[in-house]
Short mmCIF file of C-alpha atoms in Angstrom, two decimals:
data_model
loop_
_atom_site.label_atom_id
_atom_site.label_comp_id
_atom_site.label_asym_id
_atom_site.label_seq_id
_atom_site.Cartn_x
_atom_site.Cartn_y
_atom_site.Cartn_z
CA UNK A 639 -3.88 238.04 213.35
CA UNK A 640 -3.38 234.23 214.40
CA UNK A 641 -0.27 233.62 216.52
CA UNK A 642 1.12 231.06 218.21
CA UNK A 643 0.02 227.54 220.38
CA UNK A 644 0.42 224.35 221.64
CA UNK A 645 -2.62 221.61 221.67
CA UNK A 646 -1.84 218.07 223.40
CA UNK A 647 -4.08 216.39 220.56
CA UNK A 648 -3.72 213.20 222.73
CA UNK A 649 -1.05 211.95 225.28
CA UNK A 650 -2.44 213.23 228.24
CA UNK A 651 -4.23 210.93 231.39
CA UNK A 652 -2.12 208.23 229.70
CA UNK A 653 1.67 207.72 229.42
CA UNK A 654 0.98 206.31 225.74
CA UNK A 655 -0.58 208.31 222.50
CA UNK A 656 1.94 211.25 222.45
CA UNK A 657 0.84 213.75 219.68
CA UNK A 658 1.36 217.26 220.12
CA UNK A 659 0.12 220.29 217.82
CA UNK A 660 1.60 223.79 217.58
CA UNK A 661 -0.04 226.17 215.28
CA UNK A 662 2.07 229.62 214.04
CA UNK A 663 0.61 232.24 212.27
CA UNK A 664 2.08 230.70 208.98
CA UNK A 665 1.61 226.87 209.18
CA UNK A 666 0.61 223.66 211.72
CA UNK A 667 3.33 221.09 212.98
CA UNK A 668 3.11 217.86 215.14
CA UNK A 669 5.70 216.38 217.55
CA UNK A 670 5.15 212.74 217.29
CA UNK A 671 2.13 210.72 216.26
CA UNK A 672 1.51 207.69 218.27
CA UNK A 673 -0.29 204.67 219.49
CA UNK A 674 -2.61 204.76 222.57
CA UNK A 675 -1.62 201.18 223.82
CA UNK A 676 -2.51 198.68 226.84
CA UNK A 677 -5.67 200.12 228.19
CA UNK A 678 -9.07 198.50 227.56
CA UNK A 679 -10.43 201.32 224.83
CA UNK A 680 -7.13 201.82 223.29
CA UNK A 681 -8.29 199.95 219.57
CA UNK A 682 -11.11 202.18 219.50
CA UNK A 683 -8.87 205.62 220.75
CA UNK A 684 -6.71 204.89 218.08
CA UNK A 685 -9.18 204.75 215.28
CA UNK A 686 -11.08 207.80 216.08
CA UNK A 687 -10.06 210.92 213.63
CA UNK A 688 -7.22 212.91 214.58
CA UNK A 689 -8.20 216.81 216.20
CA UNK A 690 -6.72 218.19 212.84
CA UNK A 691 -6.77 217.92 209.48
CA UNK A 692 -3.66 215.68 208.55
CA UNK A 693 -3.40 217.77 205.04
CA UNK A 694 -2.69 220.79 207.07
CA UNK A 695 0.24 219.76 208.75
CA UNK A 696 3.08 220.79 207.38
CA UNK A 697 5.85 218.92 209.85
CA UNK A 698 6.23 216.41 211.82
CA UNK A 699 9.52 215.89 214.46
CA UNK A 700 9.34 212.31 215.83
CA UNK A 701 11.13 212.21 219.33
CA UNK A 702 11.98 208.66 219.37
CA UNK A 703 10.50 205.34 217.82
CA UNK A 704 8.58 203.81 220.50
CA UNK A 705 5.16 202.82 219.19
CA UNK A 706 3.43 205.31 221.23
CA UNK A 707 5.22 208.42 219.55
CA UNK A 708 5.32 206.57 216.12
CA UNK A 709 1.77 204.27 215.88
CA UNK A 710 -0.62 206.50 214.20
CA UNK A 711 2.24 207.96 212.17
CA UNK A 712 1.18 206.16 208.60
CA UNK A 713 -2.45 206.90 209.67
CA UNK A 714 -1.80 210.09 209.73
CA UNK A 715 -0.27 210.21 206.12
CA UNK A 716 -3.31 207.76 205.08
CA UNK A 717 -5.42 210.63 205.97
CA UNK A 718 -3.88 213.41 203.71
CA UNK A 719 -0.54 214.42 205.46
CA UNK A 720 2.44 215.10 202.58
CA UNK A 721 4.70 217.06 204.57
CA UNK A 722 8.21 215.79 206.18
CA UNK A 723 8.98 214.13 208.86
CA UNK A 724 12.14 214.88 210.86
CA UNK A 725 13.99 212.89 213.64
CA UNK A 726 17.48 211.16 213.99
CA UNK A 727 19.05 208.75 211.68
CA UNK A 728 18.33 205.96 214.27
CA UNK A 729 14.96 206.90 215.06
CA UNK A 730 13.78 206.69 210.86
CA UNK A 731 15.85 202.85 211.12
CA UNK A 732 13.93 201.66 214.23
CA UNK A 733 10.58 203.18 213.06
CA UNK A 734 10.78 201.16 210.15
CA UNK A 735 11.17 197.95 212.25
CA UNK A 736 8.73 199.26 214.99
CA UNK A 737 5.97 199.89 212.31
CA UNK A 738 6.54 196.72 209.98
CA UNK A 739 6.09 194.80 213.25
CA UNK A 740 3.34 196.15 214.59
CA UNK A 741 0.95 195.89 211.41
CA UNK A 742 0.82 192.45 211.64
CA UNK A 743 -0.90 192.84 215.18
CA UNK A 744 -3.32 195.82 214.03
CA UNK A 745 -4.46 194.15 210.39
CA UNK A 746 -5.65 190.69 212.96
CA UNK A 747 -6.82 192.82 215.65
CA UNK A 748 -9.23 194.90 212.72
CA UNK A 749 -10.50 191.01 211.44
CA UNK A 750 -11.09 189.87 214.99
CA UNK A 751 -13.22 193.15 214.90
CA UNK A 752 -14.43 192.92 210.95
CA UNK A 753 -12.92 196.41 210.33
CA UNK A 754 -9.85 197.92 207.97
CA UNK A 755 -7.14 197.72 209.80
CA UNK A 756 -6.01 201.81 210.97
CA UNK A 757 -3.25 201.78 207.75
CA UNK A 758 -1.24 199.14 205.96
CA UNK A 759 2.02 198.25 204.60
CA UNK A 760 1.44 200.79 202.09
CA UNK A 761 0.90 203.65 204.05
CA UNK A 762 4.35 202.99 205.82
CA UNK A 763 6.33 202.74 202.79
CA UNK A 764 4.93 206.68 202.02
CA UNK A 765 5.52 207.53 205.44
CA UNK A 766 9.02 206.72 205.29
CA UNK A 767 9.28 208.15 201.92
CA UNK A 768 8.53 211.73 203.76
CA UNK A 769 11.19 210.80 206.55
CA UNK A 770 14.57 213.04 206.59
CA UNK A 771 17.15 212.61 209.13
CA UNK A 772 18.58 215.40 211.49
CA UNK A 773 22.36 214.93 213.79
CA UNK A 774 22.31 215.72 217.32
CA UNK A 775 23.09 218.91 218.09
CA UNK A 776 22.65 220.46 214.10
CA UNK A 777 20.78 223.76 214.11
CA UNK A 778 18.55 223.04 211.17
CA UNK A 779 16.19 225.60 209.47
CA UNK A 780 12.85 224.27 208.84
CA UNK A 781 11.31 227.51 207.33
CA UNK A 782 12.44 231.26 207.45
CA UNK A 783 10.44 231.12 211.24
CA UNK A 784 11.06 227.44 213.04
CA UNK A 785 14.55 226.03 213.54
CA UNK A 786 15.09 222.76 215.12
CA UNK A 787 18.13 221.49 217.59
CA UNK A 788 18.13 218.07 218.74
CA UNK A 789 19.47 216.75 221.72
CA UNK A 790 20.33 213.51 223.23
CA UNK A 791 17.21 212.25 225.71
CA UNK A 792 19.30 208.96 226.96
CA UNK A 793 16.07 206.85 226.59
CA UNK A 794 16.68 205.26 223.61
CA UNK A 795 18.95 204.44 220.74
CA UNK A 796 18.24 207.38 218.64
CA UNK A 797 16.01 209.36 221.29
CA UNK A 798 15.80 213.01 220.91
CA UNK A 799 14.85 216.25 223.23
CA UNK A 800 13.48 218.36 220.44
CA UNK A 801 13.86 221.59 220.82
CA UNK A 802 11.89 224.71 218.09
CA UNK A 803 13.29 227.96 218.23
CA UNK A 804 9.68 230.10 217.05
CA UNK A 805 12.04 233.19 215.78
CA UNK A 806 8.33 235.17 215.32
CA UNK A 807 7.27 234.70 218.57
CA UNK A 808 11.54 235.26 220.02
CA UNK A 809 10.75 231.61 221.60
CA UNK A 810 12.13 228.47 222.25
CA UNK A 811 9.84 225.30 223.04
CA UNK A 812 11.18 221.79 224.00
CA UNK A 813 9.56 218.39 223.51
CA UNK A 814 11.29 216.09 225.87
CA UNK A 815 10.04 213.05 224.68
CA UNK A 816 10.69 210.06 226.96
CA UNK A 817 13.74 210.96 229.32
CA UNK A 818 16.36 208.14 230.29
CA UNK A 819 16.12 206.87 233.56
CA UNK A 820 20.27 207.67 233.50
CA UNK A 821 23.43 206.88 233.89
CA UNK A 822 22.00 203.57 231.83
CA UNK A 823 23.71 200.86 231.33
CA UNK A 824 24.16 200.94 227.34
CA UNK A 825 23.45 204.92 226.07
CA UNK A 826 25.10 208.38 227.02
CA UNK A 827 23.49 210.34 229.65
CA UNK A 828 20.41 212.93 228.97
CA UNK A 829 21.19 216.22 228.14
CA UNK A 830 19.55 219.40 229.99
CA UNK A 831 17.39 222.19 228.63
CA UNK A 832 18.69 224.79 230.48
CA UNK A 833 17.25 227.60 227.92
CA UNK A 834 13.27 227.29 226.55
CA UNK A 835 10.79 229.10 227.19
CA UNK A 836 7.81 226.40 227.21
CA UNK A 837 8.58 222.49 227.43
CA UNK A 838 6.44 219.95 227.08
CA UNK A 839 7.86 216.93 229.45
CA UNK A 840 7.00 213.27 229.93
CA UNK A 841 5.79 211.74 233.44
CA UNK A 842 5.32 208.25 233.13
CA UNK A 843 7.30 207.80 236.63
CA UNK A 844 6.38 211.68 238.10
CA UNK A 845 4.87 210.34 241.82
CA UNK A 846 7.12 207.34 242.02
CA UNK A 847 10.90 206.67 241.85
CA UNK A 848 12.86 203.37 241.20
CA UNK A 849 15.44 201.59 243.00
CA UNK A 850 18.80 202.88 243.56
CA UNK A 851 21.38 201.11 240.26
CA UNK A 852 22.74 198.88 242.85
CA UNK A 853 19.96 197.56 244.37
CA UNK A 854 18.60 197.24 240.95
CA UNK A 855 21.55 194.86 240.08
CA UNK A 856 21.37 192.87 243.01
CA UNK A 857 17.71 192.22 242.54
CA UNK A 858 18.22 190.79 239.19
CA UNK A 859 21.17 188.79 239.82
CA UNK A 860 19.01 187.32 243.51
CA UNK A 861 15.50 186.55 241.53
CA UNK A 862 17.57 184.88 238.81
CA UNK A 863 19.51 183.15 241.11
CA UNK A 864 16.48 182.05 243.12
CA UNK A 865 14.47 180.92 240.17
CA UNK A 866 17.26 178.25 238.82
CA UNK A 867 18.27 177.39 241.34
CA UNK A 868 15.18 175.63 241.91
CA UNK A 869 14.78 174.36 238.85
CA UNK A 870 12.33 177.00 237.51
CA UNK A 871 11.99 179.12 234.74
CA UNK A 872 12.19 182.98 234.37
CA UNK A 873 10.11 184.47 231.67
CA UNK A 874 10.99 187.83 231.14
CA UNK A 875 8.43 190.27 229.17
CA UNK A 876 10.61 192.56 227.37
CA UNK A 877 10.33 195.51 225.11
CA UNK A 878 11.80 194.86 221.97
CA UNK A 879 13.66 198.13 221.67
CA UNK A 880 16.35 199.26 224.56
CA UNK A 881 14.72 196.66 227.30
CA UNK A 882 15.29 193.38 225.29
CA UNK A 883 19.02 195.19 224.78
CA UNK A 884 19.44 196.05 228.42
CA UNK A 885 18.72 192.68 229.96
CA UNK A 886 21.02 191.03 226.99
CA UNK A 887 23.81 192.78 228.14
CA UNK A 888 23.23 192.28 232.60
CA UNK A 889 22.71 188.74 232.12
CA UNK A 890 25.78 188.54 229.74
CA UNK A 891 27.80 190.24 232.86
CA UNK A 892 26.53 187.79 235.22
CA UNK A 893 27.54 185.23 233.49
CA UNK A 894 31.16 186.23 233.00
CA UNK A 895 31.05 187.00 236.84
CA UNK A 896 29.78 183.81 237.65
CA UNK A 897 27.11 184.95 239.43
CA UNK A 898 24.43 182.87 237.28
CA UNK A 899 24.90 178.75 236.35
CA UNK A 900 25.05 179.01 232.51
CA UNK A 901 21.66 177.96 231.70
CA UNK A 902 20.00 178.25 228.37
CA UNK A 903 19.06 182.02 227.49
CA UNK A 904 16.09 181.96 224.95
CA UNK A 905 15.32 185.26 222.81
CA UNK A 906 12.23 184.60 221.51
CA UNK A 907 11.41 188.35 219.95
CA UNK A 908 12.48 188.89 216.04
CA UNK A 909 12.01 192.40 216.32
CA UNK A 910 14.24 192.49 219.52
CA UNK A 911 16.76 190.41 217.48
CA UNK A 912 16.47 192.87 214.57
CA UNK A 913 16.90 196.08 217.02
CA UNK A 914 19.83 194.81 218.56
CA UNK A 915 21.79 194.58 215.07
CA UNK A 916 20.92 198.44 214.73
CA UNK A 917 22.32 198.36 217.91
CA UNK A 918 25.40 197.13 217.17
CA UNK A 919 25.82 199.43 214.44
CA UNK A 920 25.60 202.60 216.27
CA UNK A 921 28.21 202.34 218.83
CA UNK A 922 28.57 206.21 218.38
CA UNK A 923 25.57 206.54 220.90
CA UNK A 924 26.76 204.22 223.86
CA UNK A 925 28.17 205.67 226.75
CA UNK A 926 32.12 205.71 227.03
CA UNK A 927 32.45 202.54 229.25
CA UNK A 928 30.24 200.62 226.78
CA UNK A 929 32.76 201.87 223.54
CA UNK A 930 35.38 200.73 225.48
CA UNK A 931 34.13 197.48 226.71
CA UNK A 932 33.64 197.07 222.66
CA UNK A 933 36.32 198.04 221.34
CA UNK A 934 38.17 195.40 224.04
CA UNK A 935 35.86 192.31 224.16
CA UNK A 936 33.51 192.90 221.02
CA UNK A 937 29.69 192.00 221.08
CA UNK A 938 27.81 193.03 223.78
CA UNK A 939 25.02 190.62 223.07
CA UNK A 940 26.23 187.67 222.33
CA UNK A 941 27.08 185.51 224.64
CA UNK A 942 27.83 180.96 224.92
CA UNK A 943 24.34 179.96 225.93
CA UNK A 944 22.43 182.32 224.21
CA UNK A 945 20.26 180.53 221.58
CA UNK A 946 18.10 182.95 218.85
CA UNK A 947 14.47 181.51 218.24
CA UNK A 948 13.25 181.94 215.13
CA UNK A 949 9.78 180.13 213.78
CA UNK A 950 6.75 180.38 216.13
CA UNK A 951 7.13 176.29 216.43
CA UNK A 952 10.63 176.46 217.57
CA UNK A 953 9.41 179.25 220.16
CA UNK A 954 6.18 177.02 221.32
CA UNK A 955 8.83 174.16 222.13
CA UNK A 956 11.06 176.00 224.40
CA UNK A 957 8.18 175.93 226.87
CA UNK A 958 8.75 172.22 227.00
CA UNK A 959 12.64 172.15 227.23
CA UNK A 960 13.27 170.89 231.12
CA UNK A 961 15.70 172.33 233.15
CA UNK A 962 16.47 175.74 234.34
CA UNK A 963 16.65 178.53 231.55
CA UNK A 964 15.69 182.32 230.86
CA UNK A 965 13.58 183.35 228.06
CA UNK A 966 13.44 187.29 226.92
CA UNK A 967 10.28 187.68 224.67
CA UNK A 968 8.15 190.41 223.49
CA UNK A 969 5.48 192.14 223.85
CA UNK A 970 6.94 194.18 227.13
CA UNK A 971 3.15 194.74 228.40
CA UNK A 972 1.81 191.18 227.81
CA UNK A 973 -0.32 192.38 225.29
CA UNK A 974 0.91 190.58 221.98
CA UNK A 975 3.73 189.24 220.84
CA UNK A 976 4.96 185.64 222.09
CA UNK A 977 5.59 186.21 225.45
CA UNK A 978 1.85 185.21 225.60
CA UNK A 979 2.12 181.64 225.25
CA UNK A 980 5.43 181.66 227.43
CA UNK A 981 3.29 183.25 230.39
CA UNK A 982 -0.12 181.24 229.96
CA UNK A 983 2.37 177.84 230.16
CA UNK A 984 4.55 179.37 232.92
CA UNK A 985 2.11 181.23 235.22
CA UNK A 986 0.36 178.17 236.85
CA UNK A 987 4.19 177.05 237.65
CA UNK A 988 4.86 178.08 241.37
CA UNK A 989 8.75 177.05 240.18
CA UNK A 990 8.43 179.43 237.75
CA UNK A 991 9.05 183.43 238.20
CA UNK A 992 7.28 185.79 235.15
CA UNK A 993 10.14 189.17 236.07
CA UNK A 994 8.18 192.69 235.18
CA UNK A 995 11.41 195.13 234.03
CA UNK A 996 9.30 197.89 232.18
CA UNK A 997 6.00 200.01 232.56
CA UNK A 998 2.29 198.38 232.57
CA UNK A 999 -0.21 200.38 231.69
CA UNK A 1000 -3.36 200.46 233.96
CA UNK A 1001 -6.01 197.81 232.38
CA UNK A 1002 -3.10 195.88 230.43
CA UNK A 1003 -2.02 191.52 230.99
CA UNK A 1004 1.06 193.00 232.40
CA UNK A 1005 -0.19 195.60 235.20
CA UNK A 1006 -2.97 192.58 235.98
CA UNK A 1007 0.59 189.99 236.46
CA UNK A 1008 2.05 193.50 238.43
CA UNK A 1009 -0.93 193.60 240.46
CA UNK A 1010 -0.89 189.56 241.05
CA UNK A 1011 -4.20 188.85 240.01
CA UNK A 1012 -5.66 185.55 240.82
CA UNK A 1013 -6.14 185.19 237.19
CA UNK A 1014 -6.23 186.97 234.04
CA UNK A 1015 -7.56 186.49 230.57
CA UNK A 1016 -4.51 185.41 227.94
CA UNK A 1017 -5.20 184.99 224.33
CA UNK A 1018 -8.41 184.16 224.97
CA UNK A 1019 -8.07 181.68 228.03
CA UNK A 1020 -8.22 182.00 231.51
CA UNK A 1021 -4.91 181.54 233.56
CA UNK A 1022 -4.46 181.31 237.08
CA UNK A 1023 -1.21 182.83 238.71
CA UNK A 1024 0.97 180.62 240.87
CA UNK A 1025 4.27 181.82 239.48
CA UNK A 1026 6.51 184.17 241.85
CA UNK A 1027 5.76 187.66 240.32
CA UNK A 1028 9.05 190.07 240.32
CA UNK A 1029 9.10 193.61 239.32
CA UNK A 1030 12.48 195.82 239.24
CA UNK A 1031 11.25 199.55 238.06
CA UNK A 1032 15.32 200.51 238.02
CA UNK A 1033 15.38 198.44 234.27
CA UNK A 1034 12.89 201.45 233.41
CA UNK A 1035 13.87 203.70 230.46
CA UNK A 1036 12.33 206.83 231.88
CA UNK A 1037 13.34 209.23 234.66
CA UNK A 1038 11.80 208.65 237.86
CA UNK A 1039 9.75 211.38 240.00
CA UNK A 1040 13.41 212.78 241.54
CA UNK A 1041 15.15 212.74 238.81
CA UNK A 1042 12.08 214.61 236.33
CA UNK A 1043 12.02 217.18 239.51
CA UNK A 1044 16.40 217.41 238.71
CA UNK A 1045 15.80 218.28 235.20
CA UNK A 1046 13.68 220.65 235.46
CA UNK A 1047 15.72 222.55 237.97
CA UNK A 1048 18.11 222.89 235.23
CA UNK A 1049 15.88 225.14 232.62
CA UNK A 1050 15.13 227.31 235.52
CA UNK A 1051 14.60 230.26 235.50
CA UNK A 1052 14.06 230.96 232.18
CA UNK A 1053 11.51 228.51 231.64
CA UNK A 1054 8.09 230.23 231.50
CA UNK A 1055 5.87 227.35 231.67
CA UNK A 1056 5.96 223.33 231.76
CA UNK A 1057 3.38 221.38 230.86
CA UNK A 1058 3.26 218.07 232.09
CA UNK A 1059 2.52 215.26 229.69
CA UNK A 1060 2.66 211.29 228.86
CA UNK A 1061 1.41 209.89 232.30
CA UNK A 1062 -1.47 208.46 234.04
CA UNK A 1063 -3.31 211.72 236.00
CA UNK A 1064 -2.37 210.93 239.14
CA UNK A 1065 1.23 210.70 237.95
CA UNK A 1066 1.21 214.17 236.17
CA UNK A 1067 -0.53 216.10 238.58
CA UNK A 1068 1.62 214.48 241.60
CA UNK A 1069 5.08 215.89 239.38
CA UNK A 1070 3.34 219.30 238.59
CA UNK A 1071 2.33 219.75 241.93
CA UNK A 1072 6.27 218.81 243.18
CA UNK A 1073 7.94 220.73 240.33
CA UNK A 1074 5.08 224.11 241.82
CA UNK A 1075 6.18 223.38 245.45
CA UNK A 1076 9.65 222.44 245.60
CA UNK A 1077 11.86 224.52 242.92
CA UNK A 1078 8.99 227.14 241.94
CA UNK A 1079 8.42 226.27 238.50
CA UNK A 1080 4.89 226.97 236.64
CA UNK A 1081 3.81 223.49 236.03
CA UNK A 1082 0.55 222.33 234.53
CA UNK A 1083 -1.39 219.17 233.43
CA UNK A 1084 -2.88 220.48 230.00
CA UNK A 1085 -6.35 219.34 229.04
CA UNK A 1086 -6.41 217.47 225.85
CA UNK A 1087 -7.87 218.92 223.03
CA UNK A 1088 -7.02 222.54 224.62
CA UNK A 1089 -5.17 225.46 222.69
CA UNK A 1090 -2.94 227.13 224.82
CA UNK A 1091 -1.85 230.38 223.53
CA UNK A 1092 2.34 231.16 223.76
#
C-alpha cells in the first residue's frame, strides 16, 4: 500500500527554486512552484522538466509570492496541471503583479537564447483562473484526508506558514516558507509552530545573523548622510515587494526627523509602485504601531520629495539630474530590471554609494557589487567599481541564524523531524548542525530529488 512523503523537487543548495512534493496514498500536492534565480545556470535549471508529472498534482499551496516560490507556477499548469491553487488573498494579488512582470524578462531572455520562452501571458491568466484564496488562521478541508491552517510568516504582505494536517497518517507537516526577520518595521510578527510533526523550514540566513534593529537604523541614516553630503548619489537595489516598501517608509522617517537634507527620492520600479498600492490596501496585516501611525498621519509612502518615474526615458535621465538624491529601483539582485543602468552610470562614481539591503545570490551582479569586485559585466558592458559599496543585512526579510535556531525551539518537542531547506549548503548544514547541537532537534539537509517516507 503507498503511504505517505515529502520530495524537495528543487530548493535545496540554493535559497531560490522552492518546490516541494508530498505524495499520500490517495493523491500528489506541491507547496510552491518557483524560480531558480541569480546563479549562472539558473535559465537552464528553470527550463528543465519538473520531477513529476504536472497532471498528477492535484494541489498546490503557495507560501508567499516571491518569484522563487511562484516562477515556474504557470509552467507548471503549461505542462498539464488543472488542479487548485491555494494561498492568501494577498499572495493571489501580488502573484499576479510578480508574474505579469517577470514575463517580460523571461520571453527576451528565451530570444537572446532563440528558444520559447518557459510560459506566456496565457499560461498566467489559467493559472490564476485555478487560484482560491484561504484567511489566516481558517481550518480549511482540502479533501476528506488533508486540511490546511495558515499562519502569519511576517515576511511578507500576504506570507503564510502553511501548515497540512495528513488525518491518515494522524500528522501535521509545516511549510515555513520564508520567515520574517521580525519585529519589522511594516508587518505583524511571525507566528510559531509549536505543534507539527515534520516542517520543512527556510535558511537563507542559517550560519549568519544581521545587525541588531538599532544599529541597522543608524547605518542607514550614517551612509545616507555620508553620501549627500558629499554631493553623491545613493542607488539603492531594491526588491520590488516588502524591500522597495521598507526603505519607502525609513527614509520617509528620516526625513520628518530631520536627520536627512530633503533631496530628491527617485522610485524608479513600476512593479514596486504597483505593490505598494496593494500595500496600502491591506492595512489589516501591519503591525499595531504602523495602523496607528495610519490611522493618525495617513500614507506611509508618500512623502514631499518623492517623485514616481514612469517611462524608461524619464528613468535614463535621472542619472543625469546633478545634485544629491536617492533612487530605489528594481531588480533587488542586479540582475534585471532598471537598477542596471542606474549602477553601470553610478559605479565608476567614487561620490557615489550603490547600498546592498537584501540577499545576493552566489554568481549574481549583486553578490559580485557585495563582494567589491574590480569589475563586473552589466548588460553586456564591462564596469569598473569605484563607488563606496554598503550592505545592511538587518533590511533582510528573513530570520537570521539566532532567530531560525528561536523558532524552532518553539515546536519542540513534538516536532519529529526538520528538514532544512531554501539556502546555499553551507548555510543549511551550518543551521542543521546548530538546531542538532544546541536545542536537540533532528535536523537534516534533504537531498533533492529524494523521497523521504513520513
Amino acid at each position: 500500500m503507498k503511504g505517505y512523503s515529502f520530495t524537495a523537487a528543487s530548493g535545496v543548495g540554493n535559497a531560490t527554486g522552492a518546490n516541494f512534493l508530498v505524495k499520500t496514498p490517495d493523491l500528489s500536492f506541491l507547496v510552491d512552484c518557483g524560480l531558480v534565480q541569480g546563479s549562472q545556470f539558473a535559465a537552464e535549471e528553470n527550463r528543465e522538466a519538473f520531477i513529476y508529472r504536472a497532471a498528477d498534482i492535484r494541489f498546490l499551496f503557495v507560501t508567499h509570492a516571491h518569484m522563487d516560490h511562484v516562477g515556474r507556477i504557470p509552467k507548471l499548469v503549461k505542462e498539464g496541471f488543472s488542479g487548485t491553487i491555494y494561498s492568501t488573498p494577498e499572495t493571489k494579488e501580488l502573484a499576479a503583479l510578480m508574474l505579469d512582470d517577470a514575463v517580460t524578462l523571461l520571453e527576451r531572455e528565451a530570444k537572446e537564447k532563440k528558444l520559447d520562452p518557459i510560459y506566456n501571458r496565457e499560461d498566467i491568466g489559467r493559472a490564476m483562473g485555478l487560484w482560491k484564496t484561504i484567511e489566516y488562521h481558517v481550518q480549511t478541508e482540502i479533501t476528506s484526508d488533508i486540511s490546511v491552517f495558515l499562519k502569519d510568516a511576517g515576511h511578507v504582505l500576504g506570507s503564510s506558514i502553511v501548515e497540512i494536517t495528513l488525518k491518515g497518517l494522524g500528522k501535521k507537516l509545516a511549510f515555513t516558507g520564508d520567515l520574517g526577520n521580525s519585529p519589522t518595521p511594516l508587518l505583524r510578527d511571525t507566528e510559531y509552530v509549536t505543534d507539527a510533526d515534520y516542517m520543512i523550514m527556510e535558511s537563507v540566513y542559517g550560519d549568519r545573523n544581521h545587525e541588531p534593529k538599532d544599529v541597522r537604523d543608524e547605518r542607514l541614516k550614517q551612509i545616507l548622510q555620508k553620501t549627500l553630503g558629499r554631493g553623491g548619489t545613493a542607488v539603492i537595489p531594491a526588491f520590488s515587494l516588502e524591500r522597495t516598501q521598507v526603505i519607502l517608509f525609513e527614509i520617509h522617517r528620516l526625513f520628518e526627523e530631520n536627520a536627512l537634507p530633503r533631496v530628491p527620492v527617485f522610485l524608479d520600479s513600476p512593479l514596486g509602485m504597483k505593490i505598494t498600492s496593494v500595500y496600502e490596501r491591506y492595512v489589516r496585516d501591519f503591525n499595531d504601531e504602523r495602523k496607528q501611525e495610519i490611522a493618525k498621519e495617513g500614507n506611509l509612502f508618500d512623502f514631499p520629495g518623492l517623485k514616481i518615474i514612469g517611462s524608461h526615458q524619464e528613468s535614463e535621465s535621472v542619472d543625469r539630474i546633478t545634485g544629491p538624491k536617492i533612487i530605489i529601483a528594481g531588480s533587488g539582485m542586479s540582475v534585471g530590471g532598471r537598477v542596471l543602468h542606474h549602477e553601470k552610470f553610478f559605479l565608476g562614481d567614487p561620490n557615489a554609494t550603490i547600498l546592498l539591503v537584501g540577499y545576493q545570490v552566489p554568481g549574481s551582479a549583486g553578490r559580485q557589487i557585495e563582494d567589491r569586485a574590480k569589475k563586473i559585466v552589466l548588460d553586456g558592458s564591462y564596469v569598473k567599481i569605484r563607488a563606496e559599496i554598503e550592505k545592511i543585512s538587518g533590511y533582510s526579510s528573513h530570520k537570521d541564524s539566532d532567530h531560525l535556531v528561536e523558532f524552532v525551539s518553539h515546536a519542540l518537542p513534538k516536532v519529529q523531524k526538520i528538514f532544512i531547506a531554501m539556502g546555499e549548503t553551507k548555510s543549511s548544514a551550518f543551521l542543521a548542525q546548530r538546531i542538532r547541537d544546541e536545542i536537540g532537534g533532528n535536523a537534516l539537509v534533504p537531498e533533492k530529488g529524494k523521497e523521504y517516507i513520513l
